[in-house]
XYZ file of C-alpha atoms in Angstrom:
768
model
C 87.275 101.081 163.802
C 87.771 104.514 164.243
C 85.383 107.103 164.635
C 84.394 108.965 161.579
C 83.068 112.825 161.199
C 79.651 113.690 161.310
C 79.933 114.153 157.702
C 80.924 110.603 156.587
C 84.558 111.157 156.488
C 87.467 110.273 158.253
C 88.982 112.497 160.605
C 92.603 114.460 160.712
C 94.354 111.536 162.580
C 92.613 108.524 160.650
C 93.311 110.513 157.404
C 96.991 110.942 158.444
C 97.120 107.435 159.126
C 96.002 106.388 155.948
C 98.214 108.369 153.899
C 101.168 107.614 156.215
C 99.966 103.653 155.337
C 99.819 104.621 151.641
C 103.042 106.744 151.049
C 105.701 104.354 153.253
C 105.076 100.986 151.969
C 107.744 98.972 153.079
C 111.475 98.334 154.149
C 112.405 97.259 150.528
C 110.795 100.553 149.417
C 112.404 102.821 151.542
C 115.896 101.122 151.587
C 115.753 101.642 147.723
C 115.013 105.524 148.241
C 117.581 106.289 150.577
C 115.350 107.021 153.443
C 114.789 105.285 157.299
C 113.684 101.844 157.341
C 109.814 100.948 157.524
C 110.381 98.836 160.416
C 111.019 101.864 162.440
C 107.524 103.103 161.354
C 105.833 99.615 162.168
C 104.757 99.806 158.726
C 106.408 96.640 156.495
C 103.778 94.030 155.205
C 104.587 90.853 153.729
C 101.775 91.244 151.159
C 103.115 94.807 149.995
C 106.907 93.642 149.551
C 105.944 90.762 147.696
C 103.560 92.899 145.404
C 106.480 95.425 144.878
C 109.125 92.993 143.819
C 106.873 91.832 141.127
C 106.479 94.914 139.410
C 108.725 94.907 136.204
C 112.031 96.490 137.082
C 112.139 98.532 133.634
C 109.982 101.615 132.811
C 109.905 101.315 129.291
C 109.369 105.167 128.373
C 107.191 106.260 125.111
C 108.722 108.125 122.597
C 107.090 111.599 123.026
C 104.412 112.414 120.671
C 105.493 115.955 118.839
C 103.990 117.787 115.839
C 104.543 116.596 112.531
C 105.754 118.891 109.766
C 104.732 118.467 106.223
C 106.614 119.788 103.245
C 105.989 120.794 99.754
C 108.864 119.517 97.295
C 110.952 122.467 97.443
C 110.618 122.052 101.581
C 108.165 124.968 101.852
C 105.837 124.535 104.935
C 102.363 123.131 103.635
C 100.986 122.463 107.274
C 101.691 121.072 110.895
C 99.528 118.290 112.186
C 99.990 116.381 115.555
C 97.615 114.510 118.043
C 99.741 116.593 121.112
C 101.516 119.952 120.275
C 104.927 119.138 121.526
C 108.428 120.058 120.741
C 111.213 118.514 122.466
C 113.836 120.582 123.425
C 117.211 119.771 125.374
C 118.015 121.562 128.741
C 119.871 123.726 127.385
C 117.071 125.710 125.677
C 114.740 126.068 128.478
C 115.504 129.209 130.655
C 117.235 128.988 133.792
C 114.447 130.959 135.268
C 111.850 128.136 134.132
C 113.826 124.951 135.261
C 114.345 127.160 138.818
C 111.211 128.201 138.952
C 109.124 124.507 138.334
C 111.631 123.068 140.890
C 110.831 125.468 143.258
C 106.928 125.189 143.051
C 106.454 121.445 142.487
C 109.736 119.869 144.423
C 111.807 122.378 146.015
C 114.056 119.414 147.807
C 114.314 118.195 143.685
C 118.566 117.842 144.302
C 118.579 116.595 147.659
C 116.268 113.633 148.077
C 115.965 110.275 145.913
C 112.763 108.939 144.213
C 111.018 109.702 147.185
C 111.052 112.753 149.722
C 110.564 111.693 153.134
C 110.341 115.146 154.620
C 108.291 115.811 152.015
C 105.799 112.997 152.967
C 105.824 113.878 156.584
C 105.332 117.554 156.405
C 102.410 116.833 153.973
C 100.964 114.419 156.388
C 100.956 116.811 159.198
C 99.663 119.754 156.815
C 96.687 117.616 155.873
C 95.890 116.083 159.320
C 95.982 119.758 160.849
C 93.555 120.832 157.935
C 91.281 117.640 157.987
C 91.558 116.891 154.352
C 93.971 116.264 151.670
C 95.233 119.859 151.156
C 99.055 118.899 150.299
C 100.274 116.301 148.383
C 103.786 114.856 148.394
C 104.951 113.558 145.150
C 108.235 114.556 143.683
C 108.846 115.760 140.695
C 110.851 112.286 139.860
C 107.155 110.175 140.623
C 105.007 113.488 138.492
C 107.469 112.769 135.421
C 106.666 108.566 135.583
C 102.637 109.385 136.069
C 103.360 111.421 133.094
C 105.159 108.685 131.117
C 102.253 106.259 131.898
C 99.463 109.156 130.669
C 101.987 109.653 127.733
C 101.718 106.077 126.989
C 97.871 105.802 127.398
C 97.242 108.282 124.399
C 94.073 109.100 123.396
C 92.650 105.799 125.166
C 90.366 107.411 128.023
C 90.277 104.254 130.101
C 94.122 103.997 130.012
C 94.634 107.695 131.101
C 92.215 107.455 133.671
C 94.113 104.610 134.985
C 97.376 106.309 134.551
C 96.114 108.932 137.003
C 93.897 107.128 139.287
C 94.658 107.666 143.056
C 95.032 104.388 144.188
C 97.931 102.345 146.344
C 98.393 99.938 143.494
C 99.598 102.879 140.917
C 101.691 104.742 144.007
C 103.536 101.594 144.436
C 104.250 101.216 140.785
C 104.786 104.689 140.501
C 107.409 104.485 143.496
C 109.781 101.511 141.810
C 109.934 103.131 138.648
C 111.116 106.293 140.388
C 113.685 104.738 141.849
C 114.840 103.411 138.549
C 114.839 106.658 137.038
C 116.882 108.695 139.646
C 119.453 105.711 139.140
C 119.488 105.691 135.487
C 118.964 109.469 134.368
C 120.164 111.602 137.223
C 118.442 114.568 138.074
C 119.179 117.151 135.232
C 117.963 114.445 132.491
C 114.681 114.052 134.720
C 114.225 117.849 134.724
C 114.521 118.095 130.986
C 112.073 115.229 130.450
C 109.650 116.625 132.984
C 109.375 119.860 131.233
C 109.168 118.189 127.810
C 106.154 115.978 128.752
C 104.309 118.215 131.170
C 100.650 119.670 130.109
C 100.878 123.274 130.394
C 97.159 124.021 129.119
C 96.140 125.610 125.950
C 96.864 122.171 124.065
C 100.524 122.752 124.574
C 102.404 119.645 126.065
C 106.041 120.665 127.206
C 107.405 124.191 127.756
C 108.521 124.764 123.986
C 105.219 124.996 122.819
C 103.457 126.444 125.939
C 106.161 129.432 125.407
C 105.217 129.704 121.803
C 101.480 129.416 122.827
C 101.190 132.020 125.660
C 104.153 134.110 124.835
C 104.883 133.515 121.027
C 108.672 133.092 121.989
C 111.150 129.799 122.153
C 111.617 128.663 125.920
C 115.260 129.882 126.288
C 113.821 133.413 126.087
C 111.564 133.146 129.270
C 111.646 135.663 131.492
C 111.157 135.591 135.195
C 107.833 136.445 135.424
C 106.873 134.199 132.230
C 108.843 131.305 133.803
C 106.719 131.664 137.099
C 103.600 131.917 135.352
C 104.158 128.683 133.527
C 105.108 127.008 136.446
C 102.361 127.985 138.047
C 100.009 126.604 135.620
C 101.232 123.059 135.849
C 99.303 122.376 139.293
C 95.861 122.948 137.563
C 96.074 124.189 133.676
C 92.256 124.477 133.743
C 92.407 126.911 137.069
C 95.366 128.845 136.371
C 94.865 129.306 132.636
C 96.013 132.924 132.087
C 93.807 133.334 128.797
C 90.614 132.777 130.518
C 91.250 133.628 134.255
C 94.261 136.117 134.500
C 93.762 136.788 138.232
C 94.033 133.399 139.347
C 97.223 132.993 137.040
C 98.420 136.307 138.575
C 97.853 135.122 141.945
C 99.241 131.578 141.299
C 102.632 133.502 139.555
C 103.049 135.252 142.678
C 103.297 132.333 144.760
C 105.938 130.622 142.438
C 107.958 133.843 142.673
C 107.876 133.846 146.451
C 108.561 130.366 146.882
C 111.668 131.082 144.351
C 112.844 133.716 146.535
C 112.487 131.660 149.647
C 114.592 128.871 147.833
C 117.322 131.783 146.727
C 116.928 131.470 143.634
C 116.032 135.039 142.895
C 116.378 137.743 145.248
C 113.433 139.165 147.469
C 113.755 142.520 145.521
C 113.820 140.733 142.036
C 110.622 138.436 143.093
C 108.958 141.897 144.442
C 109.618 143.861 141.108
C 108.549 140.977 139.024
C 104.951 140.398 141.302
C 104.122 143.846 140.235
C 104.022 143.375 136.677
C 100.952 142.177 135.205
C 100.356 139.017 133.217
C 100.888 140.054 129.663
C 100.453 137.399 126.589
C 101.110 137.125 123.248
C 99.231 134.203 122.394
C 99.474 131.955 119.056
C 96.345 130.153 118.679
C 96.632 126.106 117.970
C 97.240 125.463 114.592
C 96.470 122.032 113.938
C 95.767 119.360 111.146
C 95.264 119.880 107.352
C 92.738 122.785 107.742
C 95.866 125.032 108.500
C 97.639 124.192 105.527
C 98.577 126.827 103.071
C 98.109 127.273 99.283
C 95.097 125.708 99.165
C 96.672 122.474 100.012
C 94.813 120.915 102.565
C 93.187 118.019 100.492
C 96.530 117.086 99.416
C 97.706 117.477 103.256
C 94.991 115.080 103.885
C 95.665 112.734 101.036
C 99.245 112.347 102.300
C 97.994 111.544 106.077
C 95.596 108.680 104.748
C 98.588 107.184 102.139
C 100.334 107.146 105.534
C 97.460 105.084 107.317
C 96.788 102.835 104.551
C 100.443 102.043 103.289
C 101.950 99.056 104.798
C 105.304 100.181 104.088
C 104.488 102.234 107.242
C 103.372 99.563 109.292
C 101.506 95.961 109.026
C 98.291 97.211 110.589
C 96.424 100.527 110.161
C 96.776 100.800 114.249
C 100.651 100.868 114.081
C 100.420 103.276 111.088
C 98.312 105.342 113.222
C 100.559 105.406 116.274
C 103.385 106.260 114.476
C 101.638 109.513 112.955
C 100.201 110.366 116.181
C 103.408 109.974 117.718
C 104.821 112.455 115.526
C 107.902 114.364 115.558
C 107.874 113.613 111.511
C 109.278 115.871 108.765
C 107.290 114.482 105.570
C 108.523 116.321 102.472
C 105.897 115.808 99.320
C 106.146 115.409 96.002
C 103.773 118.943 95.643
C 105.216 121.614 93.261
C 104.455 124.968 94.674
C 104.042 126.487 91.126
C 101.532 123.433 90.111
C 99.756 123.885 93.067
C 99.548 127.642 92.755
C 98.393 127.468 89.179
C 95.617 125.053 90.047
C 94.591 127.009 92.661
C 94.130 130.564 90.189
C 92.315 128.174 87.644
C 90.159 126.960 90.227
C 89.370 130.369 91.421
C 88.824 132.053 87.905
C 85.985 129.374 87.004
C 84.020 128.260 89.708
C 83.118 129.689 93.524
C 82.756 128.232 96.500
C 79.251 129.073 96.941
C 78.318 127.546 93.251
C 75.845 124.468 93.468
C 78.933 122.874 91.706
C 82.017 122.080 92.434
C 85.663 121.606 90.581
C 88.558 119.187 91.423
C 91.740 119.400 89.593
C 94.696 117.107 89.840
C 98.429 117.221 88.205
C 100.702 114.068 88.094
C 104.214 114.029 86.941
C 104.395 111.155 83.879
C 107.386 108.769 84.370
C 107.511 109.392 88.198
C 103.902 109.460 89.567
C 104.752 112.354 91.624
C 101.483 114.079 92.246
C 102.194 117.710 91.783
C 99.177 119.760 92.231
C 95.421 118.957 94.111
C 92.777 121.444 94.327
C 89.032 121.667 94.304
C 86.549 124.787 94.811
C 84.870 123.630 97.989
C 87.578 124.551 100.841
C 88.930 122.006 103.599
C 86.982 122.537 106.263
C 83.571 122.365 108.632
C 81.827 125.652 107.482
C 79.003 126.481 105.059
C 80.320 125.089 101.394
C 83.403 123.826 102.673
C 83.831 119.965 102.959
C 86.223 117.201 104.137
C 85.527 115.351 101.642
C 88.709 115.141 98.567
C 86.992 114.876 95.685
C 90.286 113.942 93.758
C 91.237 110.626 95.233
C 89.370 107.108 96.054
C 86.997 106.562 98.912
C 90.015 104.970 101.124
C 91.701 107.703 100.660
C 89.312 110.541 101.960
C 87.113 110.884 98.806
C 84.133 110.538 98.080
C 81.536 107.145 98.472
C 81.692 106.474 94.693
C 83.663 108.705 92.744
C 82.429 109.933 89.450
C 81.240 108.924 86.130
C 83.856 109.921 83.696
C 82.004 109.663 80.464
C 83.806 109.738 77.261
C 87.152 110.049 79.198
C 87.071 106.159 79.256
C 87.181 105.725 75.832
C 90.952 106.060 75.169
C 91.425 103.218 77.555
C 88.848 101.078 75.428
C 91.061 102.087 71.579
C 94.518 101.226 73.649
C 93.197 97.680 74.615
C 91.814 97.296 71.056
C 95.318 98.448 69.515
C 96.973 96.559 71.730
C 95.277 93.646 70.327
C 95.758 94.157 66.634
C 92.736 96.483 65.672
C 94.463 98.960 63.460
C 93.809 102.679 63.931
C 91.990 103.402 60.495
C 89.328 100.486 61.787
C 86.233 101.772 60.403
C 82.658 100.900 62.143
C 79.290 101.593 61.101
C 78.627 103.979 63.968
C 74.828 104.791 63.259
C 73.200 107.326 65.076
C 71.373 104.934 67.417
C 71.471 101.227 67.727
C 71.278 97.919 70.318
C 74.042 97.033 72.192
C 75.640 93.934 70.101
C 75.095 90.896 71.855
C 76.387 88.644 72.939
C 79.752 90.104 73.817
C 82.795 88.032 75.588
C 83.862 88.422 79.008
C 86.641 87.124 80.836
C 84.770 84.119 81.960
C 82.667 81.539 80.408
C 79.588 83.334 80.533
C 78.981 86.183 77.628
C 77.149 89.248 78.252
C 73.955 89.279 76.811
C 71.770 92.410 75.999
C 68.652 90.510 77.655
C 66.571 93.745 77.572
C 67.590 95.101 74.586
C 69.528 98.591 75.634
C 70.178 100.744 73.043
C 72.571 103.298 72.683
C 72.489 107.010 70.691
C 74.919 109.069 69.654
C 74.516 113.095 70.935
C 73.182 114.605 67.527
C 71.041 112.891 64.847
C 73.775 114.087 62.445
C 76.399 112.049 63.553
C 75.862 108.898 61.336
C 78.992 107.008 60.318
C 80.956 105.079 59.175
C 83.332 106.733 60.931
C 87.286 105.603 61.536
C 88.936 105.696 64.771
C 90.492 108.777 64.315
C 87.198 111.015 63.661
C 85.388 109.053 66.005
C 87.567 109.887 68.793
C 87.577 113.353 67.952
C 84.107 113.615 68.240
C 83.627 111.192 70.803
C 81.017 108.766 68.572
C 79.334 106.595 71.429
C 78.553 104.091 68.580
C 81.904 103.650 67.348
C 83.233 102.312 70.705
C 80.157 100.494 71.657
C 80.838 98.414 68.513
C 84.452 98.235 69.140
C 84.028 97.274 72.954
C 81.596 94.375 71.431
C 84.087 92.774 68.705
C 87.238 93.142 70.748
C 85.480 91.365 74.212
C 85.113 93.003 77.528
C 88.282 91.101 78.708
C 90.962 93.128 77.189
C 89.543 96.427 78.432
C 89.232 95.140 82.255
C 92.877 93.866 81.996
C 94.242 97.066 80.080
C 92.157 99.159 82.844
C 93.700 96.922 85.906
C 97.119 97.976 84.641
C 96.373 101.476 84.225
C 95.244 101.029 87.990
C 91.742 102.649 86.849
C 89.471 101.070 89.219
C 86.233 102.449 90.539
C 86.473 104.855 93.634
C 84.901 102.998 95.942
C 87.297 99.965 95.327
C 84.883 97.240 93.509
C 85.743 95.979 90.644
C 85.078 96.977 86.902
C 82.072 95.290 85.387
C 82.231 93.423 82.285
C 79.333 95.200 80.476
C 79.697 97.106 77.289
C 78.598 100.517 78.761
C 81.541 100.943 80.648
C 83.024 101.899 77.096
C 81.044 105.125 77.978
C 82.447 105.946 80.966
C 79.493 105.049 83.394
C 81.613 103.714 86.525
C 82.768 106.203 89.206
C 86.415 107.112 89.215
C 88.656 109.782 90.709
C 90.400 112.480 89.044
C 93.552 111.395 90.368
C 93.060 107.627 89.151
C 92.290 109.505 85.863
C 95.325 111.796 85.908
C 97.605 108.907 86.404
C 95.978 106.770 83.732
C 96.638 109.161 81.026
C 100.404 109.692 81.868
C 100.906 106.476 81.042
C 99.898 107.578 77.225
C 102.419 110.645 77.761
C 105.076 108.058 79.105
C 104.898 105.887 75.796
C 103.012 102.932 77.677
C 104.914 102.784 81.153
C 102.387 103.316 83.703
C 103.731 104.433 87.216
C 101.964 104.338 90.615
C 101.031 107.723 92.061
C 103.272 108.672 94.927
C 102.723 111.870 97.083
C 105.741 111.383 99.820
C 108.887 111.726 98.818
C 111.109 111.241 102.163
C 110.350 110.992 105.676
C 112.847 112.026 108.692
C 111.984 110.909 112.353
C 112.291 113.480 115.218
C 116.021 111.992 115.499
C 116.564 112.680 111.756
C 116.526 109.252 110.796
C 115.079 108.453 107.274
C 112.001 106.189 107.079
C 111.289 103.644 104.365
C 108.650 105.363 102.270
C 106.734 103.996 99.062
C 108.165 104.217 95.683
C 106.500 104.644 92.630
C 106.153 100.999 90.686
C 106.671 101.603 87.087
C 105.691 98.672 84.477
C 105.027 98.754 80.640
C 101.599 98.095 80.203
C 101.465 98.657 76.396
C 103.702 99.030 73.367
C 105.467 102.360 72.601
C 103.346 101.952 69.598
C 100.081 101.645 71.186
C 100.309 104.586 73.210
C 101.908 106.631 70.346
C 98.776 105.762 68.348
C 96.548 106.844 71.434
C 98.589 110.303 71.754
C 97.864 110.710 67.810
C 94.404 110.320 68.191
C 94.239 112.489 71.261
C 95.954 115.360 69.697
C 92.676 115.375 67.295
C 90.488 115.910 70.501
C 92.021 119.588 71.190
C 92.363 120.462 67.440
C 89.974 122.888 65.848
C 87.508 119.896 64.871
C 87.546 118.341 68.285
C 85.265 118.105 71.384
C 88.399 119.551 73.311
C 89.454 122.563 71.075
C 89.129 124.941 74.063
C 91.350 122.824 75.986
C 94.257 122.999 73.200
C 97.282 124.854 74.905
C 99.136 127.185 72.566
C 102.641 127.173 73.730
C 103.407 123.344 73.367
C 101.696 120.020 72.393
C 98.947 118.340 74.438
C 96.523 115.811 73.939
C 93.275 114.741 75.842
C 89.592 113.712 75.990
C 86.614 115.496 77.218
C 83.602 113.681 78.818
C 79.793 114.699 79.881
C 77.558 112.293 81.996
C 73.709 111.666 82.167
C 71.862 115.021 82.450
C 75.098 116.853 82.707
C 75.405 115.860 86.008
C 79.314 115.664 85.450
C 81.701 117.007 82.934
C 85.626 116.103 82.625
C 88.479 116.926 80.830
C 91.623 114.589 80.976
C 94.671 115.680 79.266
C 98.300 115.726 78.954
C 101.616 116.758 77.483
C 104.696 114.923 77.411
C 105.755 116.020 80.815
C 102.490 116.369 82.684
C 98.936 114.648 83.010
C 95.902 116.420 84.642
C 92.142 115.787 85.046
C 89.370 118.078 85.988
C 86.074 117.410 86.698
C 83.238 119.633 87.209
C 80.101 118.173 88.881
C 77.889 117.789 92.254
C 80.161 117.563 94.996
C 76.888 115.899 97.074
C 74.519 113.491 97.078
C 72.162 115.807 95.414
C 72.869 115.738 91.697
C 72.686 119.190 89.792
C 71.951 119.549 86.373
C 74.189 121.527 84.390
C 71.881 123.117 82.244
C 71.014 126.798 82.237
C 73.430 127.252 85.014
C 75.500 129.957 86.573
C 78.962 128.683 87.560
C 81.748 131.160 88.671
C 79.632 133.902 87.693
C 79.328 132.755 84.337
C 76.084 131.529 82.509
C 76.042 128.316 80.896
C 73.131 127.132 78.660
C 74.735 123.677 78.806
C 78.321 122.432 80.273
C 80.512 120.254 78.383
C 83.527 118.265 78.977
C 85.137 121.118 76.384
C 83.343 124.194 77.407
C 84.116 124.254 81.494
C 86.694 121.741 82.523
C 88.685 121.858 79.376
C 89.564 125.618 80.014
C 90.161 125.214 83.778
C 92.771 122.302 82.930
C 94.095 124.639 80.148
C 94.772 127.538 82.736
C 96.109 125.092 85.323
C 98.296 123.053 83.404
C 99.421 126.356 81.412
C 100.962 127.978 84.316
C 102.297 124.533 86.083
C 104.569 124.595 82.993
C 105.187 127.847 82.381
C 109.147 128.419 81.715
C 109.322 124.836 81.731
C 110.817 122.525 78.963
C 108.343 121.894 75.981
C 108.236 118.383 74.687
C 106.816 116.977 71.805
C 104.837 113.279 71.696
C 106.188 110.634 69.597
C 103.278 110.168 66.443
C 102.395 107.646 64.327
C 100.996 108.624 60.964
C 97.230 107.347 60.827
C 95.995 107.782 57.075
C 92.490 109.242 56.681
C 90.141 106.917 55.389
C 86.843 107.059 53.214
C 83.443 105.486 53.792
C 83.516 101.980 52.319
C 82.349 101.825 48.424
C 78.463 102.055 48.137
C 78.556 103.361 51.548
C 77.612 107.170 51.818
C 78.739 109.040 55.004
C 74.780 110.006 55.334
C 76.246 112.641 58.130
C 73.954 115.517 58.096
C 75.446 118.956 58.724
C 76.008 120.116 62.101
C 73.635 122.694 63.572
C 75.026 126.241 64.039
C 76.317 126.644 67.429
C 74.798 128.648 70.011
C 77.176 130.975 72.051
C 77.091 131.405 75.713
C 76.893 134.693 77.346
C 80.577 136.482 77.512
C 82.586 135.485 80.274
C 85.568 136.508 81.825
C 89.105 136.644 80.171
C 90.064 133.577 78.903
C 86.758 131.940 79.978
C 85.111 130.374 76.616
C 81.292 129.790 77.499
C 80.984 126.512 76.076
C 82.329 124.030 73.533
C 80.861 124.666 70.188
C 80.460 120.714 70.146
C 77.862 119.013 72.431
C 79.756 116.766 74.778
C 78.161 113.373 76.290
C 74.674 112.538 76.486
C 72.484 110.405 78.032
C 72.537 106.774 79.508
C 73.548 103.700 77.463
C 74.198 99.970 78.574
C 73.842 97.530 81.278
C 76.074 98.425 83.895
C 76.581 96.618 86.989
C 74.335 93.482 86.620
C 76.913 91.112 85.795
C 77.214 89.416 82.500
C 73.922 88.351 81.470
C 71.135 91.196 82.708
C 70.051 92.826 85.737
C 70.211 96.848 85.904
C 69.748 97.714 82.156
C 70.759 101.009 81.134
C 73.391 103.199 82.338
C 74.799 106.475 83.176
C 75.635 108.204 79.988
C 78.183 107.229 77.815
C 80.270 110.239 76.990
C 80.303 113.150 74.444
C 77.693 111.751 72.786
C 75.311 109.836 74.913
C 72.768 107.161 74.850
C 69.522 106.085 75.631
C 68.319 103.112 77.721
C 66.428 102.653 80.874
C 67.237 103.888 84.342
C 70.401 102.620 85.763
C 70.394 101.940 89.423
C 73.013 103.287 91.601
C 73.836 102.499 95.521
C 71.543 104.723 97.603
C 73.426 107.632 99.072
C 76.146 107.948 95.752
C 78.033 111.057 96.198
C 79.371 112.168 92.734
C 77.058 109.862 90.707
C 73.380 109.668 89.855
C 70.473 109.670 92.702
C 68.873 106.433 92.927
C 65.709 106.365 90.857
């Protein structure tokens, strides 16, 4: 064995021999790259030849990852997202200076040699031997391109990236064979084009087009001589020669490139000298990536689009397959977001709830008959800072929403009514509806075992003055809890859960809606998108359409990809839907709980909802051509009781569904529909009913309203009718007991023992 230097390393001659042994592999390799046979060097080895021959013949070049552009329905930019910021361009779109600079500094004999440059190898061997180290490499530009292909294929897998870059004989052999293939198949110009598009230029810029935009805010075709030389110099060490962080080192490296270009006669010496005198002048465009860059407050809609792509089998059988396509990028995603609707949502949120408030609001708008999501926003912006969040309050957990959604209160009652009417219950149906009562028991479920009120749970209305009997129209307008508990107890739980299933009304955490009477009072956590889309079914006269956010997608070659389509299905008769529309028109009339939400220029219908301790307040409403849901409540694990509270600079003694969510909805929808067709509902005649003979109404007069403090224009401080109240009913324990009580019932609550929610609930009551 040869001697080593005192430092433990090999001597210069030993390093030279080792380098030569690694680089010149065998007669077979050298024959393939048009340089003298290995036999002349005495370096052929049987094992090396066999190992070389076993390498697959075809280099499978992965598509280069690029930026994806997300557009609104009119083609306006929403956001640009990417795993690697790259824009692939043809060689004709790259400055000739840039082409010459990269060849001069990285592989000056590029157009003269094959896949491997023997002269370059021998020059490097000699230089390294003289200097006692690996001062100079010998990889051709083609070999560098092949290595970058392996790195690109590795993606974000750190282990694979290290393997692609390791300094080993095995990698060199593989790199050489693929380089031979590339030279034969692509030709020099295409190799240069691919190299300039794949190479990393630092500052998160992959490829020359993104690099030109990043450092100089211009396209690659417009790069000057000195700019081209600067970028060509960065490639060897993007960190060391980063002109943003070290302009001195970057200038030294740039001037080396300029001199090399002069030596190669790419430019005159005078041109090079003149360029060397110029300072490094940058016009940096900072990298902007992801939904945090979205315009029009559409960060959460952008995130919803991304999650829709990653969770929909249309884009791939597994999440890994879908993620690979998304991260590869190069897509143009045209969405359903309507700019006018989105602007109106943002303005309404801004006018009613501040980012710094203890509570948050979320608004989602959907188009009946198509399922197209038209607007989506919330008061806590998309981000990582104080009073910002990445939780999308408008959607289910699997799509980036809160862990459990938000209890809906009385906004659930129309689903109960729809199921009952579809089952033959007339809209004139009257129930005793006392102020307070036990949950009726037993109640039929979908299974053999009925629900039984084993713990004598009770429900009550919001006000002691609310004493029946009531018919359906008045009970809906005033949101009488005991009425709907009696209705669900008589109709049974199965028709309700079957109807909500058809409407897509499922808890935001993905669990099944429990078969317990308290669901009539909105005890389960839902997302605003779920509620808006379900109510759109009433507007669409009983035909439910699944929600969609993606209109079309094209790849980097302009090829259209398949996208999920809205699936529309009749889930109730037109008569049932028309009856619900008639009932909910009454909610926004002067006597209903949603009077503050009623539109003045067109027909609208809807329902208010407020939950236990006023932790959540809702208004879900619609016109024939737009449906929307507004939620106000706690965006974190800690619940905020919305009493004696300031929200958006306005004081509220008590927040009701009609008092804050209602006006938010009204302003958002009014702006979204401004200048658009005003349509009318198909309604039915619901006769007014009187109390049964011998059954006096017994209603006490409502107490006078306590007005809130004056607010901003078009900002009623509260509704004059109390909203949802207190808990009621068994909720999560199954058919015959378990956890008794519940979150609150709706605009007029109920009272029972505490309801047990999962720990760490976001958007629902704290565990107690």
